[in-house]
PDB file of N, CA, C and O in Angstrom:
ATOM      1  N   UNK T   1      10.383  -3.453   9.883  1.00 44.00           N
ATOM      2  CA  UNK T   1      10.417  -3.614   8.652  1.00 44.00           C
ATOM      3  C   UNK T   1       9.537  -4.879   7.886  1.00 44.00           C
ATOM      4  O   UNK T   1       8.471  -5.294   8.702  1.00 44.00           O
ATOM      5  N   UNK T   2       8.533  -3.565   7.380  1.00 58.00           N
ATOM      6  CA  UNK T   2       7.573  -4.172   6.634  1.00 58.00           C
ATOM      7  C   UNK T   2       6.939  -5.310   6.203  1.00 58.00           C
ATOM      8  O   UNK T   2       6.319  -5.730   6.644  1.00 58.00           O
ATOM      9  N   UNK T   3       8.465  -6.153   6.201  1.00 59.00           N
ATOM     10  CA  UNK T   3       7.514  -6.913   5.475  1.00 59.00           C
ATOM     11  C   UNK T   3       7.552  -8.228   6.345  1.00 59.00           C
ATOM     12  O   UNK T   3       7.344  -9.311   6.437  1.00 59.00           O
ATOM     13  N   UNK T   4       7.629  -8.312   7.945  1.00 74.00           N
ATOM     14  CA  UNK T   4       7.167  -8.623   8.679  1.00 74.00           C
ATOM     15  C   UNK T   4       5.973  -8.309   9.236  1.00 74.00           C
ATOM     16  O   UNK T   4       5.352  -8.627  10.317  1.00 74.00           O
ATOM     17  N   UNK T   5       5.603  -7.208   8.738  1.00 82.00           N
ATOM     18  CA  UNK T   5       4.125  -7.290   9.556  1.00 82.00           C
ATOM     19  C   UNK T   5       2.583  -7.418   8.710  1.00 82.00           C
ATOM     20  O   UNK T   5       3.097  -7.863   7.422  1.00 82.00           O
ATOM     21  N   UNK T   6       2.134  -7.837   9.254  1.00 85.00           N
ATOM     22  CA  UNK T   6       0.160  -8.947   9.043  1.00 85.00           C
ATOM     23  C   UNK T   6       0.104  -7.871   8.064  1.00 85.00           C
ATOM     24  O   UNK T   6      -0.594  -6.391   9.141  1.00 85.00           O
ATOM     25  N   UNK T   7      -0.882  -8.733   7.332  1.00 86.00           N
ATOM     26  CA  UNK T   7      -2.082  -6.980   6.342  1.00 86.00           C
ATOM     27  C   UNK T   7      -2.720  -6.715   7.528  1.00 86.00           C
ATOM     28  O   UNK T   7      -3.449  -5.441   7.226  1.00 86.00           O
ATOM     29  N   UNK T   8      -3.602  -7.217   9.104  1.00 87.00           N
ATOM     30  CA  UNK T   8      -4.865  -6.829   9.149  1.00 87.00           C
ATOM     31  C   UNK T   8      -4.043  -5.687  10.070  1.00 87.00           C
ATOM     32  O   UNK T   8      -4.403  -4.545  11.272  1.00 87.00           O
ATOM     33  N   UNK T   9      -2.194  -5.354  10.509  1.00 88.00           N
ATOM     34  CA  UNK T   9      -1.379  -5.215  11.652  1.00 88.00           C
ATOM     35  C   UNK T   9      -1.644  -3.932  10.415  1.00 88.00           C
ATOM     36  O   UNK T   9      -1.378  -2.173  11.055  1.00 88.00           O
ATOM     37  N   UNK T  10      -1.229  -4.112   9.565  1.00 87.00           N
ATOM     38  CA  UNK T  10      -1.183  -2.563   8.393  1.00 87.00           C
ATOM     39  C   UNK T  10      -2.047  -2.126   8.254  1.00 87.00           C
ATOM     40  O   UNK T  10      -2.011  -0.330   8.103  1.00 87.00           O
ATOM     41  N   UNK T  11      -3.461  -2.333   8.255  1.00 87.00           N
ATOM     42  CA  UNK T  11      -4.554  -1.440   8.132  1.00 87.00           C
ATOM     43  C   UNK T  11      -4.978  -1.165   9.290  1.00 87.00           C
ATOM     44  O   UNK T  11      -5.060  -0.097   9.186  1.00 87.00           O
ATOM     45  N   UNK T  12      -4.440  -1.522  10.568  1.00 87.00           N
ATOM     46  CA  UNK T  12      -4.650  -0.742  11.710  1.00 87.00           C
ATOM     47  C   UNK T  12      -3.896   0.704  11.582  1.00 87.00           C
ATOM     48  O   UNK T  12      -4.487   1.481  11.816  1.00 87.00           O
ATOM     49  N   UNK T  13      -2.297   0.407  11.418  1.00 87.00           N
ATOM     50  CA  UNK T  13      -1.474   1.577  11.425  1.00 87.00           C
ATOM     51  C   UNK T  13      -2.191   2.710  10.915  1.00 87.00           C
ATOM     52  O   UNK T  13      -2.381   3.959  11.015  1.00 87.00           O
ATOM     53  N   UNK T  14      -2.363   2.022   8.424  1.00 87.00           N
ATOM     54  CA  UNK T  14      -2.410   3.178   7.554  1.00 87.00           C
ATOM     55  C   UNK T  14      -4.241   3.682   8.161  1.00 87.00           C
ATOM     56  O   UNK T  14      -4.079   5.132   7.707  1.00 87.00           O
ATOM     57  N   UNK T  15      -4.120   3.142   9.307  1.00 83.00           N
ATOM     58  CA  UNK T  15      -6.163   3.745   9.804  1.00 83.00           C
ATOM     59  C   UNK T  15      -5.299   4.777  10.654  1.00 83.00           C
ATOM     60  O   UNK T  15      -6.564   5.511  10.304  1.00 83.00           O
ATOM     61  N   UNK T  16      -4.811   4.673  11.025  1.00 84.00           N
ATOM     62  CA  UNK T  16      -4.622   6.053  12.520  1.00 84.00           C
ATOM     63  C   UNK T  16      -3.383   6.823  11.987  1.00 84.00           C
ATOM     64  O   UNK T  16      -3.058   7.646  12.867  1.00 84.00           O
ATOM     65  N   UNK T  17      -2.577   7.032  10.657  1.00 82.00           N
ATOM     66  CA  UNK T  17      -2.417   7.997   9.719  1.00 82.00           C
ATOM     67  C   UNK T  17      -1.154   8.093   9.696  1.00 82.00           C
ATOM     68  O   UNK T  17      -0.083   8.563   9.441  1.00 82.00           O
ATOM     69  N   UNK T  18      -0.343   6.530  10.398  1.00 86.00           N
ATOM     70  CA  UNK T  18       0.493   5.926   9.918  1.00 86.00           C
ATOM     71  C   UNK T  18       1.217   5.287   8.198  1.00 86.00           C
ATOM     72  O   UNK T  18       0.041   5.299   8.041  1.00 86.00           O
ATOM     73  N   UNK T  19       1.653   5.223   7.659  1.00 87.00           N
ATOM     74  CA  UNK T  19       2.419   5.521   6.314  1.00 87.00           C
ATOM     75  C   UNK T  19       1.953   6.120   4.974  1.00 87.00           C
ATOM     76  O   UNK T  19       1.218   5.779   4.761  1.00 87.00           O
ATOM     77  N   UNK T  20       1.986   7.137   5.784  1.00 89.00           N
ATOM     78  CA  UNK T  20       1.948   8.438   4.963  1.00 89.00           C
ATOM     79  C   UNK T  20       2.826   7.966   3.089  1.00 89.00           C
ATOM     80  O   UNK T  20       2.196   7.763   2.036  1.00 89.00           O
ATOM     81  N   UNK T  21       3.885   7.865   3.069  1.00 91.00           N
ATOM     82  CA  UNK T  21       4.974   6.629   2.376  1.00 91.00           C
ATOM     83  C   UNK T  21       5.239   5.634   2.487  1.00 91.00           C
ATOM     84  O   UNK T  21       6.265   5.545   3.483  1.00 91.00           O
ATOM     85  N   UNK T  22       5.488   4.351   1.606  1.00 89.00           N
ATOM     86  CA  UNK T  22       5.754   3.070   2.228  1.00 89.00           C
ATOM     87  C   UNK T  22       6.497   2.755   0.909  1.00 89.00           C
ATOM     88  O   UNK T  22       6.201   2.991  -0.108  1.00 89.00           O
ATOM     89  N   UNK T  23       8.051   3.043   1.301  1.00 90.00           N
ATOM     90  CA  UNK T  23       8.880   2.198  -0.139  1.00 90.00           C
ATOM     91  C   UNK T  23       8.619   0.414   0.131  1.00 90.00           C
ATOM     92  O   UNK T  23       8.379  -0.463   1.276  1.00 90.00           O
ATOM     93  N   UNK T  24       8.438   0.456  -1.018  1.00 90.00           N
ATOM     94  CA  UNK T  24       8.268  -0.841  -1.253  1.00 90.00           C
ATOM     95  C   UNK T  24       9.726  -1.532  -1.335  1.00 90.00           C
ATOM     96  O   UNK T  24       9.748  -3.392  -1.240  1.00 90.00           O
ATOM     97  N   UNK T  25      10.521  -1.494  -1.331  1.00 87.00           N
ATOM     98  CA  UNK T  25      12.203  -2.016  -2.192  1.00 87.00           C
ATOM     99  C   UNK T  25      11.791  -3.201  -2.931  1.00 87.00           C
ATOM    100  O   UNK T  25      11.970  -4.205  -2.820  1.00 87.00           O
ATOM    101  N   UNK T  26      11.082  -2.240  -3.798  1.00 90.00           N
ATOM    102  CA  UNK T  26      11.237  -3.020  -5.389  1.00 90.00           C
ATOM    103  C   UNK T  26      11.008  -2.634  -6.674  1.00 90.00           C
ATOM    104  O   UNK T  26      10.587  -1.234  -6.415  1.00 90.00           O
ATOM    105  N   UNK T  27      12.521  -3.501  -7.800  1.00 89.00           N
ATOM    106  CA  UNK T  27      12.449  -2.612  -8.734  1.00 89.00           C
ATOM    107  C   UNK T  27      11.461  -2.665  -9.803  1.00 89.00           C
ATOM    108  O   UNK T  27      11.408  -1.731 -11.023  1.00 89.00           O
ATOM    109  N   UNK T  28      10.909  -3.502  -9.909  1.00 94.00           N
ATOM    110  CA  UNK T  28       9.577  -4.307 -11.328  1.00 94.00           C
ATOM    111  C   UNK T  28       8.721  -3.555 -10.799  1.00 94.00           C
ATOM    112  O   UNK T  28       7.814  -4.320 -10.000  1.00 94.00           O
ATOM    113  N   UNK T  29       7.157  -4.081 -11.842  1.00 94.00           N
ATOM    114  CA  UNK T  29       6.057  -3.603 -10.966  1.00 94.00           C
ATOM    115  C   UNK T  29       5.339  -5.066 -11.194  1.00 94.00           C
ATOM    116  O   UNK T  29       4.359  -5.121 -10.114  1.00 94.00           O
ATOM    117  N   UNK T  30       5.554  -6.222 -10.883  1.00 94.00           N
ATOM    118  CA  UNK T  30       5.241  -7.260 -10.659  1.00 94.00           C
ATOM    119  C   UNK T  30       5.444  -7.621  -9.520  1.00 94.00           C
ATOM    120  O   UNK T  30       5.041  -7.624  -8.295  1.00 94.00           O
ATOM    121  N   UNK T  31       6.592  -7.035  -8.391  1.00 93.00           N
ATOM    122  CA  UNK T  31       6.866  -7.296  -7.266  1.00 93.00           C
ATOM    123  C   UNK T  31       6.392  -6.186  -6.632  1.00 93.00           C
ATOM    124  O   UNK T  31       6.028  -6.828  -5.435  1.00 93.00           O
ATOM    125  N   UNK T  32       6.562  -4.574  -6.903  1.00 94.00           N
ATOM    126  CA  UNK T  32       5.613  -4.281  -5.939  1.00 94.00           C
ATOM    127  C   UNK T  32       3.894  -4.523  -5.979  1.00 94.00           C
ATOM    128  O   UNK T  32       3.559  -4.685  -4.918  1.00 94.00           O
ATOM    129  N   UNK T  33       3.137  -5.311  -7.296  1.00 94.00           N
ATOM    130  CA  UNK T  33       2.447  -5.763  -6.585  1.00 94.00           C
ATOM    131  C   UNK T  33       2.080  -6.587  -6.029  1.00 94.00           C
ATOM    132  O   UNK T  33       0.411  -6.895  -4.939  1.00 94.00           O
ATOM    133  N   UNK T  34       3.157  -7.720  -5.556  1.00 93.00           N
ATOM    134  CA  UNK T  34       2.992  -8.779  -5.027  1.00 93.00           C
ATOM    135  C   UNK T  34       3.025  -8.383  -3.443  1.00 93.00           C
ATOM    136  O   UNK T  34       2.549  -8.831  -2.613  1.00 93.00           O
ATOM    137  N   UNK T  35       3.857  -7.241  -3.111  1.00 91.00           N
ATOM    138  CA  UNK T  35       3.883  -7.220  -2.125  1.00 91.00           C
ATOM    139  C   UNK T  35       2.751  -6.126  -1.577  1.00 91.00           C
ATOM    140  O   UNK T  35       2.655  -5.930   0.247  1.00 91.00           O
ATOM    141  N   UNK T  36       2.315  -5.611  -2.983  1.00 93.00           N
ATOM    142  CA  UNK T  36       0.776  -4.874  -1.769  1.00 93.00           C
ATOM    143  C   UNK T  36      -0.253  -5.712  -1.442  1.00 93.00           C
ATOM    144  O   UNK T  36      -0.708  -5.547  -0.285  1.00 93.00           O
ATOM    145  N   UNK T  37      -0.024  -6.873  -2.735  1.00 92.00           N
ATOM    146  CA  UNK T  37      -0.992  -7.918  -2.054  1.00 92.00           C
ATOM    147  C   UNK T  37      -0.465  -8.323  -1.037  1.00 92.00           C
ATOM    148  O   UNK T  37      -1.552  -8.797  -0.285  1.00 92.00           O
ATOM    149  N   UNK T  38       0.497  -9.012   0.126  1.00 90.00           N
ATOM    150  CA  UNK T  38       1.170  -9.866   1.159  1.00 90.00           C
ATOM    151  C   UNK T  38       0.967  -8.388   1.794  1.00 90.00           C
ATOM    152  O   UNK T  38       0.536  -9.116   3.399  1.00 90.00           O
ATOM    153  N   UNK T  39       0.495  -6.614   1.925  1.00 90.00           N
ATOM    154  CA  UNK T  39      -0.189  -6.054   2.770  1.00 90.00           C
ATOM    155  C   UNK T  39      -1.512  -6.529   3.125  1.00 90.00           C
ATOM    156  O   UNK T  39      -1.903  -5.420   3.635  1.00 90.00           O
ATOM    157  N   UNK T  40      -1.565  -6.504   2.140  1.00 91.00           N
ATOM    158  CA  UNK T  40      -3.570  -7.173   2.183  1.00 91.00           C
ATOM    159  C   UNK T  40      -3.700  -6.454   1.400  1.00 91.00           C
ATOM    160  O   UNK T  40      -5.202  -6.031   1.946  1.00 91.00           O
ATOM    161  N   UNK T  41      -3.792  -5.019   0.883  1.00 93.00           N
ATOM    162  CA  UNK T  41      -4.244  -3.899   0.283  1.00 93.00           C
ATOM    163  C   UNK T  41      -5.156  -4.377  -0.937  1.00 93.00           C
ATOM    164  O   UNK T  41      -5.205  -5.454  -1.592  1.00 93.00           O
ATOM    165  N   UNK T  42      -6.365  -3.616  -1.703  1.00 93.00           N
ATOM    166  CA  UNK T  42      -7.157  -4.050  -2.433  1.00 93.00           C
ATOM    167  C   UNK T  42      -6.349  -3.544  -4.015  1.00 93.00           C
ATOM    168  O   UNK T  42      -6.588  -2.534  -3.421  1.00 93.00           O
ATOM    169  N   UNK T  43      -6.266  -3.723  -4.658  1.00 93.00           N
ATOM    170  CA  UNK T  43      -6.409  -3.137  -6.133  1.00 93.00           C
ATOM    171  C   UNK T  43      -7.556  -2.938  -6.314  1.00 93.00           C
ATOM    172  O   UNK T  43      -8.364  -3.065  -6.940  1.00 93.00           O
ATOM    173  N   UNK T  44      -7.777  -1.261  -7.179  1.00 93.00           N
ATOM    174  CA  UNK T  44      -8.401  -0.246  -7.323  1.00 93.00           C
ATOM    175  C   UNK T  44      -8.411  -0.295  -9.122  1.00 93.00           C
ATOM    176  O   UNK T  44      -9.619  -0.254  -9.503  1.00 93.00           O
ATOM    177  N   UNK T  45      -7.153   0.700  -8.869  1.00 93.00           N
ATOM    178  CA  UNK T  45      -7.335   0.658 -10.658  1.00 93.00           C
ATOM    179  C   UNK T  45      -5.508  -0.244 -10.690  1.00 93.00           C
ATOM    180  O   UNK T  45      -5.117   0.002  -9.613  1.00 93.00           O
ATOM    181  N   UNK T  46      -4.865  -0.026 -11.741  1.00 92.00           N
ATOM    182  CA  UNK T  46      -3.583  -0.497 -12.167  1.00 92.00           C
ATOM    183  C   UNK T  46      -1.677   0.292 -11.207  1.00 92.00           C
ATOM    184  O   UNK T  46      -1.287  -0.398 -10.189  1.00 92.00           O
ATOM    185  N   UNK T  47      -2.710   1.631 -10.833  1.00 93.00           N
ATOM    186  CA  UNK T  47      -1.350   1.844  -9.707  1.00 93.00           C
ATOM    187  C   UNK T  47      -2.631   2.301  -8.609  1.00 93.00           C
ATOM    188  O   UNK T  47      -1.857   3.798  -7.456  1.00 93.00           O
ATOM    189  N   UNK T  48      -3.827   1.523  -7.925  1.00 95.00           N
ATOM    190  CA  UNK T  48      -4.054   2.194  -7.257  1.00 95.00           C
ATOM    191  C   UNK T  48      -4.612   2.009  -6.096  1.00 95.00           C
ATOM    192  O   UNK T  48      -5.489   0.128  -6.612  1.00 95.00           O
ATOM    193  N   UNK T  49      -4.502   1.732  -4.545  1.00 95.00           N
ATOM    194  CA  UNK T  49      -4.518   0.481  -4.308  1.00 95.00           C
ATOM    195  C   UNK T  49      -5.174   0.790  -2.171  1.00 95.00           C
ATOM    196  O   UNK T  49      -5.151   1.173  -2.418  1.00 95.00           O
ATOM    197  N   UNK T  50      -5.865   0.216  -1.961  1.00 93.00           N
ATOM    198  CA  UNK T  50      -6.792   1.028  -0.622  1.00 93.00           C
ATOM    199  C   UNK T  50      -6.861  -0.543   0.452  1.00 93.00           C
ATOM    200  O   UNK T  50      -6.543  -1.583  -0.102  1.00 93.00           O
ATOM    201  N   UNK T  51      -6.702  -0.053   1.305  1.00 91.00           N
ATOM    202  CA  UNK T  51      -6.946  -0.712   2.977  1.00 91.00           C
ATOM    203  C   UNK T  51      -8.662  -1.220   2.928  1.00 91.00           C
ATOM    204  O   UNK T  51      -9.858  -0.718   1.936  1.00 91.00           O
ATOM    205  N   UNK T  52      -8.533  -2.887   3.696  1.00 83.00           N
ATOM    206  CA  UNK T  52      -9.735  -2.572   3.949  1.00 83.00           C
ATOM    207  C   UNK T  52     -10.045  -4.738   2.955  1.00 83.00           C
ATOM    208  O   UNK T  52      -9.308  -5.134   2.258  1.00 83.00           O
ATOM    209  N   UNK T  53     -11.306  -5.196   3.007  1.00 76.00           N
ATOM    210  CA  UNK T  53     -12.162  -6.223   2.470  1.00 76.00           C
ATOM    211  C   UNK T  53     -12.231  -5.734   0.803  1.00 76.00           C
ATOM    212  O   UNK T  53     -11.945  -4.552   0.242  1.00 76.00           O
ATOM    213  N   UNK T  54     -13.125  -6.700   0.521  1.00 72.00           N
ATOM    214  CA  UNK T  54     -13.444  -6.463   0.155  1.00 72.00           C
ATOM    215  C   UNK T  54     -15.285  -5.440  -0.997  1.00 72.00           C
ATOM    216  O   UNK T  54     -15.392  -5.368  -1.782  1.00 72.00           O
ATOM    217  N   UNK T  55     -15.270  -5.343   0.030  1.00 74.00           N
ATOM    218  CA  UNK T  55     -16.336  -4.229   0.444  1.00 74.00           C
ATOM    219  C   UNK T  55     -15.760  -3.153   0.266  1.00 74.00           C
ATOM    220  O   UNK T  55     -15.152  -2.755   1.521  1.00 74.00           O
ATOM    221  N   UNK T  56     -15.994  -1.939  -0.445  1.00 73.00           N
ATOM    222  CA  UNK T  56     -15.352   0.047  -0.250  1.00 73.00           C
ATOM    223  C   UNK T  56     -16.239   0.095   1.647  1.00 73.00           C
ATOM    224  O   UNK T  56     -17.361  -0.167   1.600  1.00 73.00           O
ATOM    225  N   UNK T  57     -15.363   0.938   2.021  1.00 77.00           N
ATOM    226  CA  UNK T  57     -15.771   1.379   3.260  1.00 77.00           C
ATOM    227  C   UNK T  57     -15.073   3.576   3.960  1.00 77.00           C
ATOM    228  O   UNK T  57     -13.842   3.697   3.018  1.00 77.00           O
ATOM    229  N   UNK T  58     -16.345   3.130   4.188  1.00 75.00           N
ATOM    230  CA  UNK T  58     -15.414   4.687   3.910  1.00 75.00           C
ATOM    231  C   UNK T  58     -13.819   5.083   5.123  1.00 75.00           C
ATOM    232  O   UNK T  58     -13.444   6.480   4.954  1.00 75.00           O
ATOM    233  N   UNK T  59     -13.468   4.317   6.027  1.00 79.00           N
ATOM    234  CA  UNK T  59     -12.595   4.378   6.139  1.00 79.00           C
ATOM    235  C   UNK T  59     -11.049   3.375   6.186  1.00 79.00           C
ATOM    236  O   UNK T  59     -10.038   3.733   6.381  1.00 79.00           O
ATOM    237  N   UNK T  60     -11.541   3.126   4.640  1.00 87.00           N
ATOM    238  CA  UNK T  60     -10.132   2.764   3.743  1.00 87.00           C
ATOM    239  C   UNK T  60      -9.769   4.069   3.760  1.00 87.00           C
ATOM    240  O   UNK T  60      -9.552   5.324   3.583  1.00 87.00           O
ATOM    241  N   UNK T  61      -8.258   3.529   4.081  1.00 90.00           N
ATOM    242  CA  UNK T  61      -7.117   4.805   3.361  1.00 90.00           C
ATOM    243  C   UNK T  61      -6.667   3.703   1.475  1.00 90.00           C
ATOM    244  O   UNK T  61      -6.639   2.679   1.468  1.00 90.00           O
ATOM    245  N   UNK T  62      -6.729   5.069   1.096  1.00 93.00           N
ATOM    246  CA  UNK T  62      -6.056   4.781  -0.897  1.00 93.00           C
ATOM    247  C   UNK T  62      -4.794   4.896  -0.545  1.00 93.00           C
ATOM    248  O   UNK T  62      -4.482   6.139  -0.308  1.00 93.00           O
ATOM    249  N   UNK T  63      -3.713   4.527  -1.400  1.00 95.00           N
ATOM    250  CA  UNK T  63      -2.753   4.708  -1.583  1.00 95.00           C
ATOM    251  C   UNK T  63      -2.507   5.099  -3.502  1.00 95.00           C
ATOM    252  O   UNK T  63      -3.460   4.177  -4.013  1.00 95.00           O
ATOM    253  N   UNK T  64      -1.461   5.806  -3.666  1.00 96.00           N
ATOM    254  CA  UNK T  64      -1.455   5.710  -5.600  1.00 96.00           C
ATOM    255  C   UNK T  64      -0.109   4.528  -5.079  1.00 96.00           C
ATOM    256  O   UNK T  64       1.430   4.779  -4.374  1.00 96.00           O
ATOM    257  N   UNK T  65       0.557   3.704  -6.450  1.00 96.00           N
ATOM    258  CA  UNK T  65       1.280   3.267  -6.624  1.00 96.00           C
ATOM    259  C   UNK T  65       2.968   3.958  -7.333  1.00 96.00           C
ATOM    260  O   UNK T  65       2.566   4.354  -8.303  1.00 96.00           O
ATOM    261  N   UNK T  66       3.595   4.259  -7.355  1.00 95.00           N
ATOM    262  CA  UNK T  66       4.231   5.442  -7.651  1.00 95.00           C
ATOM    263  C   UNK T  66       5.448   5.180  -8.149  1.00 95.00           C
ATOM    264  O   UNK T  66       6.898   4.691  -7.111  1.00 95.00           O
ATOM    265  N   UNK T  67       6.365   5.175  -8.980  1.00 95.00           N
ATOM    266  CA  UNK T  67       7.987   4.406  -9.576  1.00 95.00           C
ATOM    267  C   UNK T  67       8.833   5.390  -9.810  1.00 95.00           C
ATOM    268  O   UNK T  67       8.270   7.017  -9.683  1.00 95.00           O
ATOM    269  N   UNK T  68       9.756   5.931  -8.547  1.00 93.00           N
ATOM    270  CA  UNK T  68      10.789   6.734  -8.542  1.00 93.00           C
ATOM    271  C   UNK T  68      11.862   6.273  -9.016  1.00 93.00           C
ATOM    272  O   UNK T  68      12.219   4.614  -8.923  1.00 93.00           O
ATOM    273  N   UNK T  69      12.806   6.414  -9.083  1.00 92.00           N
ATOM    274  CA  UNK T  69      14.666   5.714  -9.338  1.00 92.00           C
ATOM    275  C   UNK T  69      15.109   4.558  -8.267  1.00 92.00           C
ATOM    276  O   UNK T  69      14.997   4.484  -8.431  1.00 92.00           O
ATOM    277  N   UNK T  70      14.598   5.583  -7.108  1.00 89.00           N
ATOM    278  CA  UNK T  70      14.847   4.605  -6.310  1.00 89.00           C
ATOM    279  C   UNK T  70      13.642   3.066  -6.349  1.00 89.00           C
ATOM    280  O   UNK T  70      13.736   1.584  -4.855  1.00 89.00           O
ATOM    281  N   UNK T  71      12.834   2.985  -6.680  1.00 92.00           N
ATOM    282  CA  UNK T  71      11.930   2.164  -6.799  1.00 92.00           C
ATOM    283  C   UNK T  71      10.729   2.487  -6.886  1.00 92.00           C
ATOM    284  O   UNK T  71      10.823   3.618  -6.732  1.00 92.00           O
ATOM    285  N   UNK T  72       9.945   1.386  -6.219  1.00 95.00           N
ATOM    286  CA  UNK T  72       8.095   1.839  -6.520  1.00 95.00           C
ATOM    287  C   UNK T  72       7.626   2.106  -5.015  1.00 95.00           C
ATOM    288  O   UNK T  72       8.604   2.058  -3.683  1.00 95.00           O
ATOM    289  N   UNK T  73       6.878   3.682  -4.585  1.00 94.00           N
ATOM    290  CA  UNK T  73       6.283   3.234  -3.090  1.00 94.00           C
ATOM    291  C   UNK T  73       5.353   3.231  -3.101  1.00 94.00           C
ATOM    292  O   UNK T  73       3.866   3.824  -4.166  1.00 94.00           O
ATOM    293  N   UNK T  74       4.302   3.793  -2.085  1.00 94.00           N
ATOM    294  CA  UNK T  74       2.519   3.402  -2.179  1.00 94.00           C
ATOM    295  C   UNK T  74       2.942   4.723  -1.337  1.00 94.00           C
ATOM    296  O   UNK T  74       3.443   5.573  -0.367  1.00 94.00           O
ATOM    297  N   UNK T  75       1.824   5.620  -2.394  1.00 94.00           N
ATOM    298  CA  UNK T  75       1.856   7.259  -1.198  1.00 94.00           C
ATOM    299  C   UNK T  75       0.241   7.475  -1.094  1.00 94.00           C
ATOM    300  O   UNK T  75      -0.603   7.173  -1.958  1.00 94.00           O
ATOM    301  N   UNK T  76       0.152   8.043   0.020  1.00 93.00           N
ATOM    302  CA  UNK T  76      -1.631   7.621   0.538  1.00 93.00           C
ATOM    303  C   UNK T  76      -2.109   8.886   0.244  1.00 93.00           C
ATOM    304  O   UNK T  76      -1.671  10.544  -0.362  1.00 93.00           O
ATOM    305  N   UNK T  77      -3.361   8.409  -0.986  1.00 91.00           N
ATOM    306  CA  UNK T  77      -3.895   9.463  -1.441  1.00 91.00           C
ATOM    307  C   UNK T  77      -4.783  10.800  -0.518  1.00 91.00           C
ATOM    308  O   UNK T  77      -5.836  10.515   0.449  1.00 91.00           O
ATOM    309  N   UNK T  78      -5.155  11.579  -1.177  1.00 82.00           N
ATOM    310  CA  UNK T  78      -5.472  12.884  -0.363  1.00 82.00           C
ATOM    311  C   UNK T  78      -7.213  12.799  -0.884  1.00 82.00           C
ATOM    312  O   UNK T  78      -7.279  12.353  -2.137  1.00 82.00           O
ATOM    313  N   UNK T  79      -7.868  12.806   0.027  1.00 67.00           N
ATOM    314  CA  UNK T  79      -9.796  12.197  -0.434  1.00 67.00           C
ATOM    315  C   UNK T  79      -9.783  13.052  -1.573  1.00 67.00           C
ATOM    316  O   UNK T  79     -10.378  13.684  -1.677  1.00 67.00           O
TER     317      UNK T  79
END
């Protein structure tokens, strides 16, 4: 379960190609943003997040934060 994953583990797995779509199990934007932060993601825009530290890298993985009927999802962006 993602709640038990550490930010460094999430980043390694995201860069390895896992986590194309991640269900955040959040029904409001504040909870979704808090879950992104707990996964170690950096905010780029209100609905765009990336892996990595405060400096941008070519190997960072970018995600869109999307709301659907089932809640919020992170979907991997194509560069």
